[in-house]
CSV table of C-alpha atoms in Angstrom, one decimal:
chain,number,residue,atom,x,y,z
A,126,GLY,CA,-2.1,158.8,51.2
A,127,ALA,CA,-2.0,160.7,54.4
A,128,GLY,CA,-0.7,157.9,56.6
A,129,VAL,CA,0.5,154.3,56.8
A,130,SER,CA,-2.2,151.9,55.7
A,131,GLN,CA,-2.4,148.1,56.3
A,132,SER,CA,-4.6,145.4,55.0
A,133,PRO,CA,-6.5,143.4,55.9
A,134,ARG,CA,-7.4,145.0,59.2
A,135,TYR,CA,-8.6,141.7,60.5
A,136,LYS,CA,-7.6,138.2,59.5
A,137,VAL,CA,-8.8,134.8,60.9
A,138,ALA,CA,-6.7,131.9,59.8
A,139,LYS,CA,-7.0,128.2,60.6
A,140,ARG,CA,-3.9,126.7,62.1
A,141,GLY,CA,-1.5,125.6,59.4
A,142,GLN,CA,-2.7,128.2,56.8
A,143,ASP,CA,-0.4,130.7,55.2
A,144,VAL,CA,-1.3,134.4,55.5
A,145,ALA,CA,0.0,137.6,53.9
A,146,LEU,CA,-0.2,141.0,55.5
A,147,ARG,CA,0.3,144.2,53.5
A,148,CYS,CA,1.7,147.5,54.4
A,149,ASP,CA,1.6,150.7,52.4
A,150,PRO,CA,4.0,153.2,54.0
A,151,ILE,CA,3.7,157.0,53.8
A,152,SER,CA,4.7,158.0,50.2
A,153,GLY,CA,8.4,158.6,49.9
A,154,HIS,CA,9.4,157.1,53.3
A,155,VAL,CA,12.6,155.2,53.0
A,156,SER,CA,12.4,153.1,56.2
A,157,LEU,CA,9.8,150.5,56.9
A,158,PHE,CA,9.4,148.5,60.1
A,159,TRP,CA,7.2,145.5,61.2
A,160,TYR,CA,6.3,145.0,64.8
A,161,GLN,CA,4.2,142.3,66.6
A,162,GLN,CA,2.0,143.3,69.5
A,163,ALA,CA,0.6,140.6,71.7
A,164,LEU,CA,-2.5,141.3,73.7
A,165,GLY,CA,-1.7,143.5,76.7
A,166,GLN,CA,2.0,143.9,75.6
A,167,GLY,CA,4.1,146.5,74.0
A,168,PRO,CA,5.1,146.1,70.3
A,169,GLU,CA,8.1,144.0,69.6
A,170,PHE,CA,10.4,144.5,66.6
A,171,LEU,CA,10.3,142.0,63.8
A,172,THR,CA,12.2,143.4,60.8
A,173,TYR,CA,13.3,146.6,59.1
A,174,PHE,CA,13.8,147.7,55.5
A,175,GLN,CA,15.7,150.6,54.1
A,176,ASN,CA,14.3,151.0,50.6
A,177,GLU,CA,14.2,147.4,49.3
A,178,ALA,CA,17.0,146.2,51.4
A,179,GLN,CA,16.1,144.2,54.5
A,180,LEU,CA,18.7,145.5,57.0
A,181,ASP,CA,17.6,143.7,60.1
A,182,LYS,CA,15.4,140.7,60.5
A,183,SER,CA,16.6,139.7,64.0
A,184,GLY,CA,13.1,139.9,65.5
A,185,LEU,CA,11.5,137.4,63.2
A,186,PRO,CA,10.5,134.6,65.6
A,187,SER,CA,11.0,131.7,63.2
A,188,ASP,CA,11.7,130.8,59.6
A,189,ARG,CA,7.9,130.7,59.1
A,190,PHE,CA,8.0,134.5,59.0
A,191,PHE,CA,9.2,136.2,55.8
A,192,ALA,CA,9.0,139.8,54.8
A,193,GLU,CA,9.7,141.6,51.5
A,194,ARG,CA,9.7,145.0,50.0
A,195,PRO,CA,10.7,144.4,46.4
A,196,GLU,CA,10.3,147.9,45.0
A,197,GLY,CA,11.1,149.9,48.1
A,198,SER,CA,7.5,150.9,48.8
A,199,VAL,CA,4.8,148.4,49.7
A,200,SER,CA,5.8,145.6,52.0
A,201,THR,CA,4.3,142.2,52.7
A,202,LEU,CA,4.8,140.1,55.8
A,203,LYS,CA,4.1,136.4,55.2
A,204,ILE,CA,3.5,133.8,57.8
A,205,GLN,CA,3.6,130.2,56.7
A,206,ARG,CA,1.9,127.4,58.6
A,207,THR,CA,0.3,129.7,61.1
A,208,GLN,CA,0.3,128.6,64.8
A,209,GLN,CA,-1.9,129.8,67.6
A,210,GLU,CA,1.0,131.7,69.2
A,211,ASP,CA,1.1,133.8,66.0
A,212,SER,CA,-2.1,135.5,67.1
A,213,ALA,CA,-1.3,139.2,67.6
A,214,VAL,CA,-1.6,142.6,66.0
A,215,TYR,CA,1.0,143.2,63.4
A,216,LEU,CA,2.0,146.9,63.1
A,217,CYS,CA,3.8,148.5,60.3
A,218,ALA,CA,5.6,151.8,60.6
A,219,SER,CA,7.5,154.0,58.2
A,220,SER,CA,10.0,156.9,58.5
A,221,GLY,CA,12.4,159.1,56.7
A,222,ARG,CA,12.4,160.7,53.3
A,223,ALA,CA,15.2,160.3,50.8
A,224,GLY,CA,17.9,163.0,51.5
A,225,ILE,CA,16.1,164.0,54.7
A,226,TRP,CA,17.1,162.0,57.7
A,227,SER,CA,14.2,161.5,60.1
A,228,TYR,CA,13.9,159.1,63.0
A,229,GLU,CA,10.2,159.4,63.9
A,230,GLN,CA,8.2,156.4,63.0
A,231,TYR,CA,4.6,156.7,62.0
A,232,PHE,CA,2.4,153.6,62.7
A,233,GLY,CA,-0.4,152.1,60.7
A,234,PRO,CA,-3.6,150.8,62.2
A,235,GLY,CA,-2.4,147.2,62.3
A,236,THR,CA,-3.7,143.9,61.2
A,237,ARG,CA,-5.2,141.7,63.9
A,238,LEU,CA,-4.4,138.1,63.2
A,239,THR,CA,-6.4,135.4,65.0
A,240,VAL,CA,-5.3,131.8,64.4
A,241,THR,CA,-7.9,129.2,65.4
B,151,GLU,CA,20.3,143.7,75.2
B,152,LEU,CA,18.3,146.9,75.6
B,153,LYS,CA,15.5,146.6,78.1
B,154,VAL,CA,12.8,149.2,78.8
B,155,GLU,CA,10.8,149.1,82.0
B,156,GLN,CA,7.7,151.2,82.8
B,157,ASN,CA,5.9,151.6,86.0
B,158,PRO,CA,3.3,151.5,87.1
B,159,LEU,CA,1.7,149.1,84.6
B,160,PHE,CA,-1.8,150.0,85.7
B,161,LEU,CA,-2.9,153.4,87.0
B,162,SER,CA,-6.3,154.5,88.1
B,163,MET,CA,-6.7,158.1,89.0
B,164,GLN,CA,-9.3,160.6,89.7
B,165,GLU,CA,-10.0,163.6,87.4
B,166,GLY,CA,-8.1,166.6,88.5
B,167,LYS,CA,-5.2,164.7,90.1
B,168,ASN,CA,-1.6,164.7,89.1
B,169,TYR,CA,0.6,161.6,88.6
B,170,THR,CA,3.9,160.5,87.0
B,171,ILE,CA,4.7,157.5,84.8
B,172,TYR,CA,8.3,156.3,84.9
B,173,CYS,CA,10.4,154.7,82.1
B,174,ASN,CA,13.8,153.2,82.8
B,175,TYR,CA,16.0,151.8,80.1
B,176,SER,CA,19.1,149.6,80.4
B,177,THR,CA,21.7,151.0,78.0
B,178,THR,CA,22.7,154.2,76.3
B,179,SER,CA,20.1,155.4,73.8
B,180,ASP,CA,19.9,158.2,71.3
B,181,ARG,CA,16.3,158.9,71.6
B,182,LEU,CA,13.3,158.3,73.7
B,183,TYR,CA,9.7,158.3,72.5
B,184,TRP,CA,6.3,158.4,74.2
B,185,TYR,CA,3.3,156.9,72.4
B,186,ARG,CA,-0.4,156.8,73.2
B,187,GLN,CA,-2.6,153.8,72.2
B,188,ASP,CA,-6.4,153.8,72.6
B,189,PRO,CA,-8.1,150.4,72.6
B,190,GLY,CA,-8.1,148.7,69.2
B,191,LYS,CA,-6.2,151.6,67.7
B,192,SER,CA,-2.6,152.1,66.6
B,193,LEU,CA,0.1,154.1,68.2
B,194,GLU,CA,0.0,157.9,68.3
B,195,SER,CA,3.3,159.7,68.8
B,196,LEU,CA,3.2,162.1,71.7
B,197,PHE,CA,6.8,163.2,72.3
B,198,VAL,CA,10.4,162.6,71.0
B,199,LEU,CA,13.1,163.4,73.5
B,200,LEU,CA,16.6,163.8,72.0
B,201,SER,CA,19.0,164.9,74.7
B,202,ASN,CA,19.7,165.0,78.4
B,203,GLY,CA,17.5,167.4,80.2
B,204,ALA,CA,15.0,167.6,77.3
B,205,VAL,CA,11.5,168.6,78.4
B,206,LYS,CA,8.4,168.7,76.2
B,207,GLN,CA,4.9,169.7,77.1
B,208,GLU,CA,1.6,169.3,75.3
B,209,GLY,CA,-1.6,170.1,77.1
B,210,ARG,CA,-1.8,168.2,80.4
B,211,LEU,CA,1.2,166.0,79.5
B,212,MET,CA,4.8,166.8,80.1
B,213,ALA,CA,7.8,164.5,79.3
B,214,SER,CA,11.4,164.7,80.5
B,215,LEU,CA,14.6,162.8,79.9
B,216,ASP,CA,17.6,162.2,82.1
B,217,THR,CA,20.1,160.2,80.0
B,218,LYS,CA,22.5,159.9,82.9
B,219,ALA,CA,19.9,158.1,85.0
B,220,ARG,CA,18.5,156.4,81.9
B,221,LEU,CA,15.1,157.6,83.0
B,222,SER,CA,12.2,159.4,81.4
B,223,THR,CA,9.0,160.6,83.1
B,224,LEU,CA,5.6,161.4,81.7
B,225,HIS,CA,3.8,163.7,84.1
B,226,ILE,CA,0.0,164.1,84.0
B,227,THR,CA,-1.4,167.4,85.4
B,228,ALA,CA,-5.1,167.7,86.4
B,229,ALA,CA,-6.1,164.5,84.6
B,230,VAL,CA,-9.3,164.4,82.5
B,231,HIS,CA,-11.2,161.3,81.3
B,232,ASP,CA,-10.0,161.8,77.7
B,233,LEU,CA,-6.5,160.9,78.8
B,234,SER,CA,-7.6,157.4,79.5
B,235,ALA,CA,-5.4,155.2,77.3
B,236,THR,CA,-2.3,153.0,77.3
B,237,TYR,CA,1.0,154.9,77.3
B,238,PHE,CA,4.2,153.4,75.9
B,239,CYS,CA,7.8,154.6,76.1
B,240,ALA,CA,10.3,153.3,73.5
B,241,VAL,CA,14.0,153.8,72.9
B,242,ASP,CA,16.3,153.1,70.0
B,243,MET,CA,19.9,151.9,70.3
B,244,GLU,CA,22.8,154.3,70.3
B,245,GLY,CA,24.8,153.9,67.1
B,246,GLY,CA,22.1,154.4,64.6
B,247,SER,CA,20.0,151.3,64.7
B,248,GLU,CA,16.5,152.5,64.0
B,249,LYS,CA,14.4,149.7,65.6
B,250,LEU,CA,12.4,150.7,68.7
B,251,VAL,CA,12.3,148.7,71.9
B,252,PHE,CA,9.1,149.3,73.8
B,253,GLY,CA,8.1,149.1,77.4
B,254,LYS,CA,5.1,147.0,78.4
B,255,GLY,CA,2.9,150.1,78.6
B,256,THR,CA,1.0,151.9,81.4
B,257,LYS,CA,-2.8,151.5,81.2
B,258,LEU,CA,-4.2,154.7,82.6
B,259,THR,CA,-7.8,155.0,83.6
B,260,VAL,CA,-9.1,158.4,84.7
B,261,ASN,CA,-12.3,158.3,86.7
B,262,PRO,CA,-14.8,161.1,86.9
Protein backbone atom coordinates (compact mmCIF):
# COMPACT_ATOMS: atom_id res chain seq x y z
CA GLY A 1 0.00 0.00 0.00
CA ALA A 2 0.98 3.55 -0.54
CA GLY A 3 0.52 4.74 3.02
CA VAL A 4 -0.42 3.84 6.57
CA SER A 5 -3.93 2.44 6.84
CA GLN A 6 -6.10 2.09 9.91
CA SER A 7 -9.35 0.32 10.59
CA PRO A 8 -12.02 0.88 11.51
CA ARG A 9 -12.12 4.57 10.69
CA TYR A 10 -14.94 5.13 13.16
CA LYS A 11 -15.91 3.09 16.20
CA VAL A 12 -18.72 3.65 18.65
CA ALA A 13 -18.50 1.59 21.82
CA LYS A 14 -20.69 1.42 24.85
CA ARG A 15 -18.95 2.11 28.12
CA GLY A 16 -17.40 -1.09 29.38
CA GLN A 17 -16.94 -2.73 25.98
CA ASP A 18 -13.58 -3.84 24.65
CA VAL A 19 -12.32 -2.47 21.33
CA ALA A 20 -9.48 -3.35 18.97
CA LEU A 21 -7.97 -0.87 16.55
CA ARG A 22 -5.79 -2.01 13.67
CA CYS A 23 -2.84 -0.36 11.97
CA ASP A 24 -1.18 -1.44 8.73
CA PRO A 25 2.12 0.46 8.42
CA ILE A 26 3.92 1.30 5.21
CA SER A 27 5.42 -1.91 3.87
CA GLY A 28 8.91 -2.48 5.21
CA HIS A 29 8.77 0.19 7.90
CA VAL A 30 10.53 -0.91 11.05
CA SER A 31 9.11 1.54 13.57
CA LEU A 32 5.46 1.90 14.49
CA PHE A 33 3.88 4.42 16.84
CA TRP A 34 0.47 4.93 18.39
CA TYR A 35 -0.75 8.39 19.41
CA GLN A 36 -3.99 9.58 21.00
CA GLN A 37 -5.49 12.89 19.90
CA ALA A 38 -8.26 14.39 21.99
CA LEU A 39 -10.57 16.94 20.40
CA GLY A 40 -8.80 20.24 19.88
CA GLN A 41 -5.46 18.94 21.16
CA GLY A 42 -2.18 17.78 19.72
CA PRO A 43 -1.44 14.06 19.42
CA GLU A 44 0.01 12.42 22.52
CA PHE A 45 2.36 9.48 22.40
CA LEU A 46 1.08 6.12 23.58
CA THR A 47 3.55 3.43 22.57
CA TYR A 48 6.32 2.53 20.12
CA PHE A 49 7.48 -0.67 18.42
CA GLN A 50 10.65 -1.48 16.61
CA ASN A 51 9.81 -4.55 14.58
CA GLU A 52 7.91 -6.78 17.03
CA ALA A 53 9.56 -5.35 20.15
CA GLN A 54 7.61 -2.83 22.18
CA LEU A 55 10.38 -0.45 23.21
CA ASP A 56 8.35 2.26 24.90
CA LYS A 57 4.88 2.05 26.38
CA SER A 58 5.25 4.96 28.76
CA GLY A 59 2.33 6.84 27.24
CA LEU A 60 -0.33 4.19 27.74
CA PRO A 61 -2.77 5.84 30.17
CA SER A 62 -3.77 2.73 32.09
CA ASP A 63 -3.49 -1.03 32.16
CA ARG A 64 -6.70 -1.15 30.14
CA PHE A 65 -4.62 -0.22 27.10
CA PHE A 66 -2.58 -2.90 25.40
CA ALA A 67 -0.73 -2.90 22.08
CA GLU A 68 0.93 -5.64 20.11
CA ARG A 69 2.78 -6.16 16.85
CA PRO A 70 3.47 -9.89 16.87
CA GLU A 71 5.08 -10.27 13.44
CA GLY A 72 6.64 -6.85 13.17
CA SER A 73 4.12 -5.57 10.67
CA VAL A 74 0.43 -5.04 11.53
CA SER A 75 -0.26 -3.66 14.99
CA THR A 76 -3.37 -3.75 17.16
CA LEU A 77 -4.23 -1.36 19.96
CA LYS A 78 -6.72 -2.89 22.37
CA ILE A 79 -8.69 -0.97 24.95
CA GLN A 80 -10.50 -2.98 27.58
CA ARG A 81 -13.56 -1.81 29.51
CA THR A 82 -13.75 1.46 27.60
CA GLN A 83 -14.50 4.65 29.49
CA GLN A 84 -15.83 7.96 28.20
CA GLU A 85 -12.43 9.60 28.63
CA ASP A 86 -11.07 7.13 26.05
CA SER A 87 -13.03 8.96 23.33
CA ALA A 88 -10.43 10.36 20.95
CA VAL A 89 -8.80 9.83 17.58
CA TYR A 90 -6.14 7.14 17.67
CA LEU A 91 -3.37 7.76 15.17
CA CYS A 92 -0.83 5.26 13.96
CA ALA A 93 2.47 6.27 12.35
CA SER A 94 5.36 4.33 10.86
CA SER A 95 8.93 5.11 9.89
CA GLY A 96 12.27 3.65 8.86
CA ARG A 97 13.19 0.79 6.57
CA ALA A 98 15.55 -1.99 7.66
CA GLY A 99 19.13 -0.89 7.09
CA ILE A 100 18.09 2.65 6.27
CA TRP A 101 17.73 4.88 9.30
CA SER A 102 14.91 7.32 8.87
CA TYR A 103 13.22 9.47 11.46
CA GLU A 104 10.27 10.91 9.57
CA GLN A 105 6.96 9.49 10.72
CA TYR A 106 4.09 8.96 8.29
CA PHE A 107 0.65 9.06 9.81
CA GLY A 108 -2.45 7.07 9.03
CA PRO A 109 -5.97 8.54 8.80
CA GLY A 110 -6.79 7.62 12.40
CA THR A 111 -9.63 5.80 14.13
CA ARG A 112 -12.20 8.01 15.81
CA LEU A 113 -13.42 6.22 18.94
CA THR A 114 -16.57 7.44 20.65
CA VAL A 115 -17.53 5.84 23.95
CA THR A 116 -21.17 6.35 24.92
CA GLU B 1 9.99 16.31 30.69
CA LEU B 2 9.95 17.76 27.19
CA LYS B 3 7.30 20.41 26.67
CA VAL B 4 6.32 22.11 23.44
CA GLU B 5 4.43 25.38 23.37
CA GLN B 6 2.91 27.04 20.34
CA ASN B 7 1.50 30.49 19.97
CA PRO B 8 -0.85 31.75 19.00
CA LEU B 9 -3.33 28.90 19.41
CA PHE B 10 -5.84 30.62 17.17
CA LEU B 11 -5.03 32.90 14.25
CA SER B 12 -7.47 34.64 11.95
CA MET B 13 -5.93 36.55 9.12
CA GLN B 14 -6.83 38.19 5.87
CA GLU B 15 -5.74 36.87 2.52
CA GLY B 16 -2.55 38.50 1.35
CA LYS B 17 -1.19 39.18 4.84
CA ASN B 18 1.92 37.78 6.48
CA TYR B 19 2.16 36.18 9.89
CA THR B 20 4.40 33.97 12.03
CA ILE B 21 3.60 31.03 14.28
CA TYR B 22 6.03 30.33 17.11
CA CYS B 23 7.07 27.04 18.65
CA ASN B 24 9.13 26.87 21.84
CA TYR B 25 10.41 23.67 23.39
CA SER B 26 11.87 23.03 26.80
CA THR B 27 14.88 20.74 26.36
CA THR B 28 17.51 19.94 23.78
CA SER B 29 16.08 18.16 20.80
CA ASP B 30 17.48 16.50 17.70
CA ARG B 31 14.77 17.38 15.26
CA LEU B 32 11.80 19.63 14.86
CA TYR B 33 8.80 18.88 12.68
CA TRP B 34 5.93 20.91 11.33
CA TYR B 35 2.67 19.18 10.39
CA ARG B 36 -0.58 20.36 8.88
CA GLN B 37 -3.95 18.87 9.81
CA ASP B 38 -7.21 19.59 8.00
CA PRO B 39 -10.48 18.97 9.88
CA GLY B 40 -11.19 15.26 10.19
CA LYS B 41 -7.95 14.37 8.45
CA SER B 42 -4.62 13.00 9.52
CA LEU B 43 -1.30 14.78 9.81
CA GLU B 44 0.57 15.88 6.73
CA SER B 45 4.30 16.42 7.10
CA LEU B 46 5.41 19.90 6.02
CA PHE B 47 9.00 20.34 7.20
CA VAL B 48 11.72 18.53 9.13
CA LEU B 49 14.41 20.78 10.59
CA LEU B 50 17.60 19.05 11.65
CA SER B 51 20.11 21.64 12.75
CA ASN B 52 20.58 25.10 14.14
CA GLY B 53 19.90 27.74 11.56
CA ALA B 54 18.01 25.37 9.27
CA VAL B 55 15.53 27.10 7.00
CA LYS B 56 13.12 25.37 4.66
CA GLN B 57 10.54 26.85 2.32
CA GLU B 58 7.63 25.39 0.43
CA GLY B 59 5.33 27.74 -1.39
CA ARG B 60 4.01 30.38 1.00
CA LEU B 61 5.37 28.64 4.09
CA MET B 62 8.85 28.97 5.51
CA ALA B 63 10.14 27.26 8.64
CA SER B 64 13.28 28.01 10.62
CA LEU B 65 15.01 26.57 13.66
CA ASP B 66 17.14 28.19 16.37
CA THR B 67 18.31 25.39 18.65
CA LYS B 68 20.08 27.77 21.04
CA ALA B 69 16.84 29.62 21.71
CA ARG B 70 14.85 26.36 21.43
CA LEU B 71 12.57 28.15 19.01
CA SER B 72 11.12 27.38 15.62
CA THR B 73 9.00 29.67 13.51
CA LEU B 74 6.56 29.00 10.69
CA HIS B 75 6.18 32.09 8.55
CA ILE B 76 3.22 32.53 6.25
CA THR B 77 3.63 34.88 3.31
CA ALA B 78 0.67 36.38 1.46
CA ALA B 79 -1.82 33.96 2.96
CA VAL B 80 -4.47 32.31 0.83
CA HIS B 81 -7.67 30.56 1.92
CA ASP B 82 -6.23 27.12 1.12
CA LEU B 83 -3.78 27.52 3.99
CA SER B 84 -6.61 27.37 6.52
CA ALA B 85 -5.83 24.36 8.75
CA THR B 86 -4.32 23.50 12.10
CA TYR B 87 -0.53 23.53 12.24
CA PHE B 88 1.42 21.49 14.77
CA CYS B 89 5.05 21.56 15.68
CA ALA B 90 6.65 18.49 17.26
CA VAL B 91 10.04 17.57 18.60
CA ASP B 92 11.76 14.37 19.56
CA MET B 93 14.19 13.89 22.41
CA GLU B 94 17.93 14.20 21.99
CA GLY B 95 19.52 10.81 22.48
CA GLY B 96 17.61 8.87 19.90
CA SER B 97 14.16 8.37 21.38
CA GLU B 98 11.85 8.41 18.41
CA LYS B 99 8.58 9.46 19.99
CA LEU B 100 7.26 12.88 19.08
CA VAL B 101 6.03 15.48 21.55
CA PHE B 102 3.51 17.82 19.96
CA GLY B 103 2.39 21.33 20.69
CA LYS B 104 -1.32 22.08 21.06
CA GLY B 105 -1.53 23.34 17.53
CA THR B 106 -2.34 26.68 15.89
CA LYS B 107 -5.70 26.86 14.20
CA LEU B 108 -5.30 29.17 11.22
CA THR B 109 -8.24 30.70 9.43
CA VAL B 110 -7.57 32.75 6.33
CA ASN B 111 -10.46 35.01 5.40
CA PRO B 112 -11.12 36.28 1.87
